[in-house]
Each structure stands twice: as structure tokens, then as C-alpha cells.
PDB file of C-alpha atoms in Angstrom:
ATOM      1  CA  MET A 294      47.119  15.094 -28.982  1.00 44.00           C
ATOM      2  CA  ALA A 295      43.958  15.322 -26.969  1.00 46.00           C
ATOM      3  CA  ASP A 296      44.867  12.132 -25.096  1.00 54.00           C
ATOM      4  CA  SER A 297      48.240  13.502 -24.139  1.00 62.00           C
ATOM      5  CA  ILE A 298      46.796  16.626 -22.462  1.00 71.00           C
ATOM      6  CA  THR A 299      43.679  14.971 -20.899  1.00 74.00           C
ATOM      7  CA  PRO A 300      44.802  12.130 -18.646  1.00 75.00           C
ATOM      8  CA  SER A 301      42.276   9.340 -18.184  1.00 73.00           C
ATOM      9  CA  ASP A 302      40.513   9.302 -14.825  1.00 78.00           C
ATOM     10  CA  PRO A 303      41.088   6.152 -12.703  1.00 81.00           C
ATOM     11  CA  TRP A 304      37.380   6.207 -11.791  1.00 82.00           C
ATOM     12  CA  GLN A 305      36.299   6.160 -15.446  1.00 82.00           C
ATOM     13  CA  ALA A 306      35.044   2.563 -15.229  1.00 85.00           C
ATOM     14  CA  LEU A 307      32.499   3.560 -12.552  1.00 86.00           C
ATOM     15  CA  ARG A 308      30.633   5.905 -14.874  1.00 83.00           C
ATOM     16  CA  ARG A 309      28.704   3.026 -16.416  1.00 84.00           C
ATOM     17  CA  PHE A 310      26.856   2.619 -13.094  1.00 84.00           C
ATOM     18  CA  THR A 311      25.491   6.171 -12.819  1.00 82.00           C
ATOM     19  CA  ALA A 312      24.425   9.223 -14.777  1.00 78.00           C
ATOM     20  CA  ALA A 313      26.002  11.401 -12.078  1.00 80.00           C
ATOM     21  CA  ARG A 314      28.936  13.574 -13.070  1.00 82.00           C
ATOM     22  CA  ILE A 315      31.830  11.553 -11.739  1.00 83.00           C
ATOM     23  CA  ALA A 316      35.245  10.766 -13.221  1.00 85.00           C
ATOM     24  CA  LEU A 317      35.156  13.695 -15.623  1.00 85.00           C
ATOM     25  CA  GLY A 318      38.908  13.853 -15.939  1.00 82.00           C
ATOM     26  CA  HIS A 319      40.936  17.062 -16.005  1.00 82.00           C
ATOM     27  CA  THR A 320      43.297  19.093 -18.083  1.00 83.00           C
ATOM     28  CA  GLY A 321      45.716  20.712 -15.702  1.00 82.00           C
ATOM     29  CA  ILE A 322      43.492  22.125 -12.958  1.00 83.00           C
ATOM     30  CA  SER A 323      40.426  22.506 -15.236  1.00 85.00           C
ATOM     31  CA  GLN A 324      37.696  20.240 -16.584  1.00 85.00           C
ATOM     32  CA  PRO A 325      38.160  18.968 -20.126  1.00 87.00           C
ATOM     33  CA  THR A 326      36.280  20.973 -22.738  1.00 89.00           C
ATOM     34  CA  SER A 327      34.016  18.012 -23.529  1.00 87.00           C
ATOM     35  CA  ALA A 328      32.878  17.756 -19.876  1.00 87.00           C
ATOM     36  CA  GLN A 329      32.223  21.490 -19.723  1.00 90.00           C
ATOM     37  CA  LEU A 330      30.159  21.368 -22.918  1.00 93.00           C
ATOM     38  CA  ASP A 331      28.183  18.376 -21.602  1.00 90.00           C
ATOM     39  CA  PHE A 332      27.414  20.335 -18.427  1.00 90.00           C
ATOM     40  CA  GLN A 333      26.182  23.340 -20.393  1.00 93.00           C
ATOM     41  CA  LEU A 334      23.981  21.113 -22.562  1.00 92.00           C
ATOM     42  CA  ALA A 335      22.450  19.391 -19.510  1.00 88.00           C
ATOM     43  CA  HIS A 336      21.828  22.748 -17.850  1.00 90.00           C
ATOM     44  CA  ALA A 337      20.105  24.048 -20.995  1.00 91.00           C
ATOM     45  CA  ARG A 338      17.891  20.944 -21.161  1.00 87.00           C
ATOM     46  CA  ALA A 339      16.897  21.389 -17.501  1.00 86.00           C
ATOM     47  CA  ARG A 340      15.972  25.047 -18.110  1.00 89.00           C
ATOM     48  CA  ASP A 341      14.004  24.105 -21.223  1.00 87.00           C
ATOM     49  CA  ALA A 342      12.089  21.472 -19.253  1.00 84.00           C
ATOM     50  CA  VAL A 343      11.074  24.048 -16.615  1.00 90.00           C
ATOM     51  CA  HIS A 344       9.796  26.541 -19.174  1.00 90.00           C
ATOM     52  CA  GLN A 345       8.285  24.098 -21.680  1.00 87.00           C
ATOM     53  CA  ALA A 346       4.509  24.417 -21.954  1.00 86.00           C
ATOM     54  CA  LEU A 347       2.302  21.376 -21.481  1.00 91.00           C
ATOM     55  CA  ASP A 348       0.416  20.595 -24.685  1.00 91.00           C
ATOM     56  CA  ALA A 349      -2.630  19.152 -22.916  1.00 92.00           C
ATOM     57  CA  ALA A 350      -4.725  18.796 -26.069  1.00 91.00           C
ATOM     58  CA  SER A 351      -2.047  16.698 -27.754  1.00 92.00           C
ATOM     59  CA  LEU A 352      -1.366  14.641 -24.628  1.00 94.00           C
ATOM     60  CA  ALA A 353      -5.033  13.835 -23.952  1.00 95.00           C
ATOM     61  CA  PRO A 354      -5.468  11.129 -26.669  1.00 95.00           C
ATOM     62  CA  SER A 355      -2.474   9.101 -25.480  1.00 95.00           C
ATOM     63  CA  LEU A 356      -3.627   9.370 -21.863  1.00 96.00           C
ATOM     64  CA  ALA A 357      -7.152   8.334 -22.854  1.00 95.00           C
ATOM     65  CA  ALA A 358      -5.744   5.279 -24.628  1.00 95.00           C
ATOM     66  CA  ALA A 359      -3.711   4.338 -21.560  1.00 95.00           C
ATOM     67  CA  TRP A 360      -6.563   4.975 -19.096  1.00 94.00           C
ATOM     68  CA  PRO A 361      -9.831   3.979 -20.818  1.00 91.00           C
ATOM     69  CA  GLY A 362     -13.057   5.615 -19.693  1.00 86.00           C
ATOM     70  CA  SER A 363     -14.389   9.118 -19.935  1.00 84.00           C
ATOM     71  CA  PRO A 364     -12.372  11.617 -22.002  1.00 90.00           C
ATOM     72  CA  PRO A 365      -9.799  13.493 -19.889  1.00 94.00           C
ATOM     73  CA  LEU A 366     -10.932  16.749 -18.300  1.00 95.00           C
ATOM     74  CA  LEU A 367      -8.732  19.685 -19.324  1.00 96.00           C
ATOM     75  CA  LEU A 368      -8.228  21.964 -16.317  1.00 97.00           C
ATOM     76  CA  HIS A 369      -6.060  24.951 -15.439  1.00 97.00           C
ATOM     77  CA  SER A 370      -4.656  26.255 -12.201  1.00 98.00           C
ATOM     78  CA  ALA A 371      -5.117  29.815 -10.982  1.00 98.00           C
ATOM     79  CA  ALA A 372      -1.682  30.689 -12.404  1.00 97.00           C
ATOM     80  CA  GLU A 373      -2.546  32.214 -15.745  1.00 95.00           C
ATOM     81  CA  ASN A 374       0.808  31.606 -17.434  1.00 94.00           C
ATOM     82  CA  ARG A 375       4.240  30.052 -16.860  1.00 94.00           C
ATOM     83  CA  ASN A 376       5.883  33.179 -15.511  1.00 93.00           C
ATOM     84  CA  VAL A 377       3.150  33.633 -12.914  1.00 96.00           C
ATOM     85  CA  TYR A 378       3.281  29.923 -12.088  1.00 95.00           C
ATOM     86  CA  LEU A 379       7.014  30.047 -11.359  1.00 94.00           C
ATOM     87  CA  GLN A 380       6.727  33.147  -9.170  1.00 95.00           C
ATOM     88  CA  ARG A 381       3.470  32.281  -7.344  1.00 96.00           C
ATOM     89  CA  PRO A 382       3.505  28.666  -6.120  1.00 95.00           C
ATOM     90  CA  ASP A 383       0.282  29.301  -4.191  1.00 97.00           C
ATOM     91  CA  LEU A 384      -1.652  29.912  -7.427  1.00 98.00           C
ATOM     92  CA  GLY A 385      -0.410  26.634  -8.886  1.00 97.00           C
ATOM     93  CA  ARG A 386      -2.025  24.805  -5.953  1.00 97.00           C
ATOM     94  CA  ARG A 387      -5.554  25.990  -6.744  1.00 97.00           C
ATOM     95  CA  LEU A 388      -7.834  25.653  -9.776  1.00 97.00           C
ATOM     96  CA  ASP A 389      -9.168  28.610 -11.712  1.00 97.00           C
ATOM     97  CA  ALA A 390     -12.901  29.345 -11.607  1.00 97.00           C
ATOM     98  CA  PRO A 391     -13.849  27.659 -14.949  1.00 96.00           C
ATOM     99  CA  SER A 392     -12.092  24.457 -13.876  1.00 96.00           C
ATOM    100  CA  ARG A 393     -13.909  24.392 -10.529  1.00 95.00           C
ATOM    101  CA  ALA A 394     -17.202  24.852 -12.330  1.00 92.00           C
ATOM    102  CA  LEU A 395     -16.388  22.023 -14.724  1.00 91.00           C
ATOM    103  CA  LEU A 396     -15.704  19.597 -11.858  1.00 90.00           C
ATOM    104  CA  ALA A 397     -18.663  20.591  -9.709  1.00 80.00           C
ATOM    105  CA  ALA A 398     -21.203  19.044 -12.073  1.00 68.00           C
ATOM    106  CA  PRO A 399     -21.883  16.513 -13.418  1.00 66.00           C
ATOM    107  CA  HIS A 400     -18.648  14.791 -12.464  1.00 64.00           C
ATOM    108  CA  GLY A 401     -18.534  15.486  -8.728  1.00 57.00           C
ATOM    109  CA  GLY A 402     -20.401  14.206  -5.688  1.00 59.00           C
ATOM    110  CA  GLU A 403     -19.404  12.998  -2.220  1.00 59.00           C
ATOM    111  CA  GLY A 404     -18.198   9.391  -2.263  1.00 61.00           C
ATOM    112  CA  ARG A 405     -18.935   9.017  -5.952  1.00 77.00           C
ATOM    113  CA  HIS A 406     -15.450   7.803  -6.901  1.00 90.00           C
ATOM    114  CA  ASP A 407     -12.804   5.640  -5.254  1.00 93.00           C
ATOM    115  CA  LEU A 408      -9.908   7.156  -7.138  1.00 96.00           C
ATOM    116  CA  ALA A 409      -9.072  10.338  -9.041  1.00 96.00           C
ATOM    117  CA  ILE A 410      -5.984  10.550 -11.266  1.00 97.00           C
ATOM    118  CA  VAL A 411      -4.519  13.994 -11.960  1.00 98.00           C
ATOM    119  CA  VAL A 412      -1.745  14.676 -14.485  1.00 98.00           C
ATOM    120  CA  ALA A 413      -0.021  18.045 -13.934  1.00 97.00           C
ATOM    121  CA  ASP A 414       2.982  19.637 -15.628  1.00 97.00           C
ATOM    122  CA  GLY A 415       4.694  20.742 -12.411  1.00 96.00           C
ATOM    123  CA  LEU A 416       8.270  21.766 -13.198  1.00 95.00           C
ATOM    124  CA  SER A 417       8.709  19.495 -16.215  1.00 94.00           C
ATOM    125  CA  ALA A 418       6.007  19.073 -18.832  1.00 95.00           C
ATOM    126  CA  LEU A 419       8.493  16.865 -20.646  1.00 93.00           C
ATOM    127  CA  ALA A 420       8.378  14.348 -17.790  1.00 95.00           C
ATOM    128  CA  VAL A 421       4.621  13.769 -17.910  1.00 96.00           C
ATOM    129  CA  ALA A 422       4.522  13.820 -21.714  1.00 96.00           C
ATOM    130  CA  ARG A 423       7.059  10.976 -21.822  1.00 95.00           C
ATOM    131  CA  ASN A 424       6.176   8.946 -18.749  1.00 97.00           C
ATOM    132  CA  ALA A 425       2.497   9.436 -17.861  1.00 97.00           C
ATOM    133  CA  PRO A 426       1.002   7.344 -20.738  1.00 97.00           C
ATOM    134  CA  PRO A 427       3.087   4.178 -20.181  1.00 97.00           C
ATOM    135  CA  PHE A 428       2.732   4.482 -16.408  1.00 98.00           C
ATOM    136  CA  LEU A 429      -1.056   4.818 -16.563  1.00 97.00           C
ATOM    137  CA  GLN A 430      -1.238   1.818 -18.864  1.00 97.00           C
ATOM    138  CA  ALA A 431       0.761  -0.240 -16.360  1.00 97.00           C
ATOM    139  CA  LEU A 432      -1.372   0.937 -13.421  1.00 97.00           C
ATOM    140  CA  HIS A 433      -4.638   0.325 -15.254  1.00 96.00           C
ATOM    141  CA  ALA A 434      -3.602  -3.269 -15.950  1.00 96.00           C
ATOM    142  CA  ARG A 435      -3.226  -3.820 -12.201  1.00 96.00           C
ATOM    143  CA  LEU A 436      -6.501  -2.138 -11.184  1.00 95.00           C
ATOM    144  CA  ALA A 437      -8.755  -3.401 -13.994  1.00 91.00           C
ATOM    145  CA  ALA A 438      -9.639  -6.669 -12.262  1.00 87.00           C
ATOM    146  CA  GLU A 439     -10.338  -4.996  -8.897  1.00 93.00           C
ATOM    147  CA  ALA A 440     -13.349  -3.113  -7.579  1.00 89.00           C
ATOM    148  CA  TRP A 441     -12.342   0.483  -8.276  1.00 93.00           C
ATOM    149  CA  THR A 442     -14.647   3.280  -9.386  1.00 92.00           C
ATOM    150  CA  PRO A 443     -12.319   5.832 -10.976  1.00 93.00           C
ATOM    151  CA  ALA A 444     -13.228   9.433 -11.671  1.00 93.00           C
ATOM    152  CA  PRO A 445     -12.539  10.921 -15.122  1.00 93.00           C
ATOM    153  CA  LEU A 446      -8.844  11.540 -15.670  1.00 96.00           C
ATOM    154  CA  SER A 447      -7.853  15.192 -15.144  1.00 96.00           C
ATOM    155  CA  ILE A 448      -5.055  17.146 -16.839  1.00 97.00           C
ATOM    156  CA  VAL A 449      -4.064  20.369 -15.065  1.00 97.00           C
ATOM    157  CA  GLU A 450      -1.908  22.989 -16.761  1.00 97.00           C
ATOM    158  CA  GLN A 451       0.379  25.053 -14.517  1.00 97.00           C
ATOM    159  CA  GLY A 452      -0.398  22.712 -11.639  1.00 97.00           C
ATOM    160  CA  ARG A 453       1.516  21.841  -8.474  1.00 97.00           C
ATOM    161  CA  VAL A 454       1.065  18.785  -6.274  1.00 97.00           C
ATOM    162  CA  ALA A 455      -1.566  20.275  -3.964  1.00 97.00           C
ATOM    163  CA  VAL A 456      -3.904  21.103  -6.865  1.00 98.00           C
ATOM    164  CA  GLY A 457      -4.807  17.409  -6.748  1.00 97.00           C
ATOM    165  CA  ASP A 458      -6.456  17.987  -3.357  1.00 97.00           C
ATOM    166  CA  GLU A 459      -8.973  20.407  -4.859  1.00 97.00           C
ATOM    167  CA  VAL A 460      -9.608  18.150  -7.868  1.00 96.00           C
ATOM    168  CA  GLY A 461     -10.166  15.141  -5.618  1.00 95.00           C
ATOM    169  CA  GLU A 462     -12.424  17.069  -3.259  1.00 94.00           C
ATOM    170  CA  LEU A 463     -14.617  18.439  -6.047  1.00 94.00           C
ATOM    171  CA  LEU A 464     -14.883  15.014  -7.666  1.00 93.00           C
ATOM    172  CA  GLY A 465     -15.801  13.443  -4.322  1.00 92.00           C
ATOM    173  CA  ALA A 466     -12.941  10.940  -4.585  1.00 94.00           C
ATOM    174  CA  GLN A 467     -11.655   8.882  -1.655  1.00 95.00           C
ATOM    175  CA  LEU A 468      -8.124   8.898  -3.062  1.00 97.00           C
ATOM    176  CA  VAL A 469      -6.252  11.157  -5.434  1.00 98.00           C
ATOM    177  CA  VAL A 470      -3.004  10.384  -7.246  1.00 98.00           C
ATOM    178  CA  VAL A 471      -1.082  13.233  -8.875  1.00 98.00           C
ATOM    179  CA  LEU A 472       1.377  12.480 -11.673  1.00 98.00           C
ATOM    180  CA  ILE A 473       3.652  15.506 -11.933  1.00 98.00           C
ATOM    181  CA  GLY A 474       6.912  16.631 -13.509  1.00 96.00           C
ATOM    182  CA  GLU A 475       9.647  16.956 -10.906  1.00 95.00           C
ATOM    183  CA  ARG A 476      12.213  19.730 -10.675  1.00 92.00           C
ATOM    184  CA  PRO A 477      14.770  18.806 -13.381  1.00 90.00           C
ATOM    185  CA  GLY A 478      18.250  17.732 -12.390  1.00 84.00           C
ATOM    186  CA  LEU A 479      21.259  18.127 -14.640  1.00 82.00           C
ATOM    187  CA  SER A 480      20.931  14.525 -15.776  1.00 80.00           C
ATOM    188  CA  SER A 481      17.189  14.072 -15.298  1.00 84.00           C
ATOM    189  CA  PRO A 482      14.968  16.623 -17.089  1.00 88.00           C
ATOM    190  CA  ASP A 483      12.271  13.937 -17.503  1.00 92.00           C
ATOM    191  CA  SER A 484      11.674  12.705 -13.947  1.00 95.00           C
ATOM    192  CA  MET A 485       8.036  12.184 -12.916  1.00 97.00           C
ATOM    193  CA  GLY A 486       6.734  11.999  -9.337  1.00 97.00           C
ATOM    194  CA  LEU A 487       3.594  10.262  -8.006  1.00 98.00           C
ATOM    195  CA  TYR A 488       1.737  11.665  -4.975  1.00 98.00           C
ATOM    196  CA  LEU A 489      -1.024   9.751  -3.221  1.00 98.00           C
ATOM    197  CA  THR A 490      -3.464  11.364  -0.768  1.00 98.00           C
ATOM    198  CA  TRP A 491      -6.355   9.788   1.138  1.00 97.00           C
ATOM    199  CA  ALA A 492      -9.467  11.972   1.624  1.00 96.00           C
ATOM    200  CA  PRO A 493      -8.150  14.912  -0.426  1.00 96.00           C
ATOM    201  CA  ARG A 494      -9.351  18.374   0.446  1.00 96.00           C
ATOM    202  CA  VAL A 495      -7.998  21.903   0.114  1.00 97.00           C
ATOM    203  CA  GLY A 496      -5.518  22.853   2.832  1.00 95.00           C
ATOM    204  CA  LEU A 497      -3.800  19.511   3.414  1.00 96.00           C
ATOM    205  CA  THR A 498      -0.042  19.578   3.934  1.00 94.00           C
ATOM    206  CA  ASP A 499       2.674  17.275   2.690  1.00 94.00           C
ATOM    207  CA  GLU A 500       2.739  14.897   5.653  1.00 95.00           C
ATOM    208  CA  ARG A 501      -0.621  13.589   4.365  1.00 96.00           C
ATOM    209  CA  ARG A 502       0.903  12.358   1.107  1.00 97.00           C
ATOM    210  CA  ASN A 503       2.975   9.402  -0.041  1.00 97.00           C
ATOM    211  CA  CYS A 504       5.483  10.039  -2.814  1.00 97.00           C
ATOM    212  CA  ILE A 505       7.087   7.756  -5.385  1.00 97.00           C
ATOM    213  CA  SER A 506       9.828   9.686  -7.144  1.00 96.00           C
ATOM    214  CA  ASN A 507      12.100   9.536 -10.188  1.00 95.00           C
ATOM    215  CA  VAL A 508       9.790   7.586 -12.503  1.00 97.00           C
ATOM    216  CA  ARG A 509      11.561   7.533 -15.873  1.00 95.00           C
ATOM    217  CA  PRO A 510      13.434   5.066 -18.080  1.00 94.00           C
ATOM    218  CA  ALA A 511      16.797   5.828 -16.436  1.00 90.00           C
ATOM    219  CA  GLY A 512      15.292   5.846 -12.933  1.00 92.00           C
ATOM    220  CA  LEU A 513      12.374   3.875 -11.479  1.00 96.00           C
ATOM    221  CA  GLY A 514      10.705   1.982 -14.349  1.00 97.00           C
ATOM    222  CA  VAL A 515       6.960   2.302 -14.917  1.00 97.00           C
ATOM    223  CA  GLU A 516       6.264  -1.354 -14.071  1.00 97.00           C
ATOM    224  CA  GLU A 517       8.012  -1.161 -10.691  1.00 96.00           C
ATOM    225  CA  ALA A 518       6.430   2.227  -9.977  1.00 97.00           C
ATOM    226  CA  ALA A 519       2.988   0.812 -10.805  1.00 97.00           C
ATOM    227  CA  ASP A 520       3.613  -2.096  -8.400  1.00 96.00           C
ATOM    228  CA  LYS A 521       4.520   0.306  -5.591  1.00 96.00           C
ATOM    229  CA  LEU A 522       1.540   2.589  -6.197  1.00 97.00           C
ATOM    230  CA  HIS A 523      -0.815  -0.382  -6.505  1.00 97.00           C
ATOM    231  CA  TYR A 524       0.363  -1.583  -3.094  1.00 96.00           C
ATOM    232  CA  LEU A 525      -0.061   1.872  -1.536  1.00 97.00           C
ATOM    233  CA  LEU A 526      -3.521   2.335  -3.050  1.00 97.00           C
ATOM    234  CA  ALA A 527      -4.721  -0.967  -1.603  1.00 96.00           C
ATOM    235  CA  GLN A 528      -3.247  -0.189   1.815  1.00 96.00           C
ATOM    236  CA  ALA A 529      -4.596   3.366   1.848  1.00 97.00           C
ATOM    237  CA  ARG A 530      -8.114   2.200   1.041  1.00 95.00           C
ATOM    238  CA  ALA A 531      -8.006  -0.605   3.606  1.00 95.00           C
ATOM    239  CA  ARG A 532      -6.554   1.556   6.388  1.00 95.00           C
ATOM    240  CA  ARG A 533      -8.230   4.830   5.334  1.00 95.00           C
ATOM    241  CA  LEU A 534      -5.075   6.928   5.562  1.00 96.00           C
ATOM    242  CA  SER A 535      -2.009   8.103   3.684  1.00 96.00           C
ATOM    243  CA  GLY A 536       1.192  10.011   4.438  1.00 95.00           C
ATOM    244  CA  VAL A 537       3.389   9.416   7.478  1.00 94.00           C
ATOM    245  CA  GLY A 538       1.073   6.680   8.746  1.00 90.00           C
ATOM    246  CA  LEU A 539       1.416   4.628   5.571  1.00 93.00           C
ATOM    247  CA  LYS A 540       4.720   3.025   4.548  1.00 87.00           C
ATOM    248  CA  ASP A 541       5.828   1.405   1.320  1.00 83.00           C
ATOM    249  CA  GLU A 542       6.668  -2.118   2.463  1.00 80.00           C
ATOM    250  CA  THR A 543       6.839  -3.721  -0.981  1.00 77.00           C
ATOM    251  CA  ASP A 544      10.581  -4.369  -0.698  1.00 72.00           C
ATOM    252  CA  GLU A 545      10.163  -6.098   2.688  1.00 70.00           C
ATOM    253  CA  ALA A 546       7.284  -8.191   1.342  1.00 65.00           C
ATOM    254  CA  ALA A 547       9.389  -9.286  -1.639  1.00 67.00           C
ATOM    255  CA  THR A 548      12.267 -10.232   0.671  1.00 65.00           C
ATOM    256  CA  LEU A 549      10.026 -12.336   2.888  1.00 63.00           C
ATOM    257  CA  ALA A 550       8.458 -14.007  -0.159  1.00 66.00           C
ATOM    258  CA  GLN A 551      11.938 -15.068  -1.236  1.00 65.00           C
ATOM    259  CA  GLY A 552      12.669 -16.593   2.175  1.00 63.00           C
ATOM    260  CA  GLY A 553      14.811 -13.745   3.522  1.00 60.00           C
ATOM    261  CA  THR A 554      14.566 -12.140   6.926  1.00 52.00           C
ATOM    262  CA  GLY A 555      14.415  -8.541   5.747  1.00 49.00           C
ATOM    263  CA  ALA A 556      16.871  -7.604   8.501  1.00 46.00           C
ATOM    264  CA  PHE A 557      19.946  -5.758   7.281  1.00 43.00           C
ATOM    265  CA  LEU A 558      22.316  -7.139   9.945  1.00 42.00           C
ATOM    266  CA  LEU A 559      21.287 -10.833   9.713  1.00 40.00           C
TER     267      LEU A 559
END
């Protein structure tokens, strides 16, 4: 009976190529009940991801295993809780006083580290809990044989992207990379973003950063994301810049390596 009142959508075959809500079908002029229920479930998962607290203490051991070295530093932004964090983005961009004191000594010092890694909950703690450990493991494998002096890994609760600037500045790092949960979509509550900044310091704006987005199993895989970030890290250190002056040219390099021209029209 259900088949007789819910005609199949001619685009149905295309759904295997995307998680987007296409070819949902219809019953009369309305969506089928199943599509409406799926939408409500996805919306609830997105809301849960925004409000879910980051369990930093539980996450720290898996991050430490993926990124060997000093134990992770547990930090907190100036936003004292989730409600404040969501209403005051400015507080999520700065550390609280105890966290600043923790970084000032003995970990900090001008030029002491090449690279600082910051893991922050952002708008989806779920995203970093799922994706940060395997991504860090993949990145560490690429950097281990190179001459990098990393700072201790930092975990920031109630943190936004720009909080990495203060962490990097206090640690005296040349580069900072922030792994952060992105704003959840209706089909992607677990999407993680990567933000790279050369010479981090408080007050920088977004044109100074490079971003790699949508790192998750159904999006950009951790191995490919690690390749892209590895390339950007090497270029940023060699050219001493990041942001609009630094482009991700990994796709062009791969095309040339395969004998292609890299030109769309040729």
C-alpha cells in the first residue's frame, strides 16, 4: 500500500553518490513520512553535536597515543560554559587565566617550537572525538622523519579557531594548527576542520589562515587531509607565511606527476 501512495522518484539512483537530501520522493504535494522523520533525526543529531560537551580527560589518552611526546595540556577558553560559549564568540577566542599561566612556563619561549597542535571542540565535540586521533596519527607518520620540534599537544574546551593564536604565541611556536569541530550540517554532525597559521599571535584575522574542511569518514579522509596539511606545513615554513599568500597546490602537483597539464580546458 505504501508503494502505491509514494511514487518512486526518477532521481533515486543518484542518491548513492551523495548524502545530500535529493530524490526524497513525495506523497501528493508532501514529503513521505520516512523522509520527514529522517530530517527530524538529522536535525536532532546536529543540535546534540552543538551542545555536547568535550570530555577532554577521556580524549587525552587517545590523542597522546596518536601524537607521542609530552602529555596533552588541558586548557579552557574564557567562556566558562557552553551557553556562554554559544552567545559570546569573543570569549571562545581567548584562554582563561589559569590556561595562560600553564602555557607561560615551562612550556613557552620565543622560537622554542616549530609547530603547535591545538584540538578544540568548536561547534562539534563529536567531530574531534571521532576524527582527531586517527588524523593526528596520520600526520605524525608524515612528520616523524623530518626536522620538526613540536610543542606539547593542547586540548582547549569551549574553544574557537582563533584561540590557537594565543596558544601558539604563548608556546613560542612558528606555526599553529587547530583541529576543531565544524558547525554541524544535517548530514554531517561529525565534520572536523583544520586551520593553519604562520607566526600566530592574538589579534590575527582569518585571511592569515589556511583551512582544510570536512575531515570525516564520509568527507575528506584522514590520509588525504594529512597529505594536504603536510604540504601546507612545509610550504608555510619555507616561505614563512600562511593564509591568502599560500595555496594548496597538491592537486596540481599530482596532475603534473601523472603527466597531465593541469589545465582544465586542454
